[in-house]
Amino acid sequence: MQTWRDARERAVDAAEAVRVALAALGLPENVWRGVRPVVTHKGTAYVHVGMVSADAAERLAEAVRPSASADR
């Protein structure tokens, strides 16, 4: 049971980090409110992001894509 609790804590923390990052990109709450922590019965932590609009996906991709200056 402790394994599941530890995984749940990791999943909750990771989900919150994703929500904060999406909000920091200026995306509205309706984009990131569906981000949920998930833990399997084996204790594997996941974050369910769900379906996002194409605009939100493009903004997210732009944010995680390495910048041109980082390539130098």
PDB file of C-alpha atoms in Angstrom, residues 11-29 31-36 47 49 59-60 63-64:
ATOM      1  CA  ALA A  11       1.577  11.645  -9.727  1.00  0.00           C
ATOM      2  CA  VAL A  12      -0.177  14.474  -7.851  1.00  0.00           C
ATOM      3  CA  ASP A  13       3.016  16.545  -7.775  1.00  0.00           C
ATOM      4  CA  ALA A  14       3.682  15.932 -11.469  1.00  0.00           C
ATOM      5  CA  ALA A  15       0.096  16.766 -12.448  1.00  0.00           C
ATOM      6  CA  GLU A  16       0.291  20.020 -10.520  1.00  0.00           C
ATOM      7  CA  ALA A  17       3.577  20.867 -12.240  1.00  0.00           C
ATOM      8  CA  VAL A  18       1.926  20.347 -15.644  1.00  0.00           C
ATOM      9  CA  ARG A  19      -1.057  22.500 -14.650  1.00  0.00           C
ATOM     10  CA  VAL A  20       1.254  25.299 -13.492  1.00  0.00           C
ATOM     11  CA  ALA A  21       3.306  25.097 -16.700  1.00  0.00           C
ATOM     12  CA  LEU A  22       0.209  25.245 -18.901  1.00  0.00           C
ATOM     13  CA  ALA A  23      -1.160  28.182 -16.930  1.00  0.00           C
ATOM     14  CA  ALA A  24       2.219  29.938 -17.230  1.00  0.00           C
ATOM     15  CA  LEU A  25       1.914  29.625 -21.014  1.00  0.00           C
ATOM     16  CA  GLY A  26      -1.232  31.716 -20.699  1.00  0.00           C
ATOM     17  CA  LEU A  27      -3.530  28.823 -21.536  1.00  0.00           C
ATOM     18  CA  PRO A  28      -6.985  29.138 -19.968  1.00  0.00           C
ATOM     19  CA  GLU A  29      -8.155  26.900 -17.153  1.00  0.00           C
ATOM     20  CA  VAL A  31      -7.189  23.561 -21.111  1.00  0.00           C
ATOM     21  CA  TRP A  32      -5.438  22.402 -17.961  1.00  0.00           C
ATOM     22  CA  ARG A  33      -8.237  21.638 -15.507  1.00  0.00           C
ATOM     23  CA  GLY A  34      -8.524  18.110 -16.911  1.00  0.00           C
ATOM     24  CA  VAL A  35      -4.925  17.204 -16.033  1.00  0.00           C
ATOM     25  CA  ARG A  36      -5.195  14.371 -13.509  1.00  0.00           C
ATOM     26  CA  VAL A  47      -0.353  12.075 -15.503  1.00  0.00           C
ATOM     27  CA  VAL A  49      -3.386  15.151 -19.871  1.00  0.00           C
ATOM     28  CA  ARG A  59       1.796  26.377 -27.778  1.00  0.00           C
ATOM     29  CA  LEU A  60       2.889  23.481 -25.582  1.00  0.00           C
ATOM     30  CA  ALA A  63       7.410  25.805 -25.147  1.00  0.00           C
ATOM     31  CA  VAL A  64       9.187  22.451 -24.905  1.00  0.00           C
TER      32      VAL A  64
END
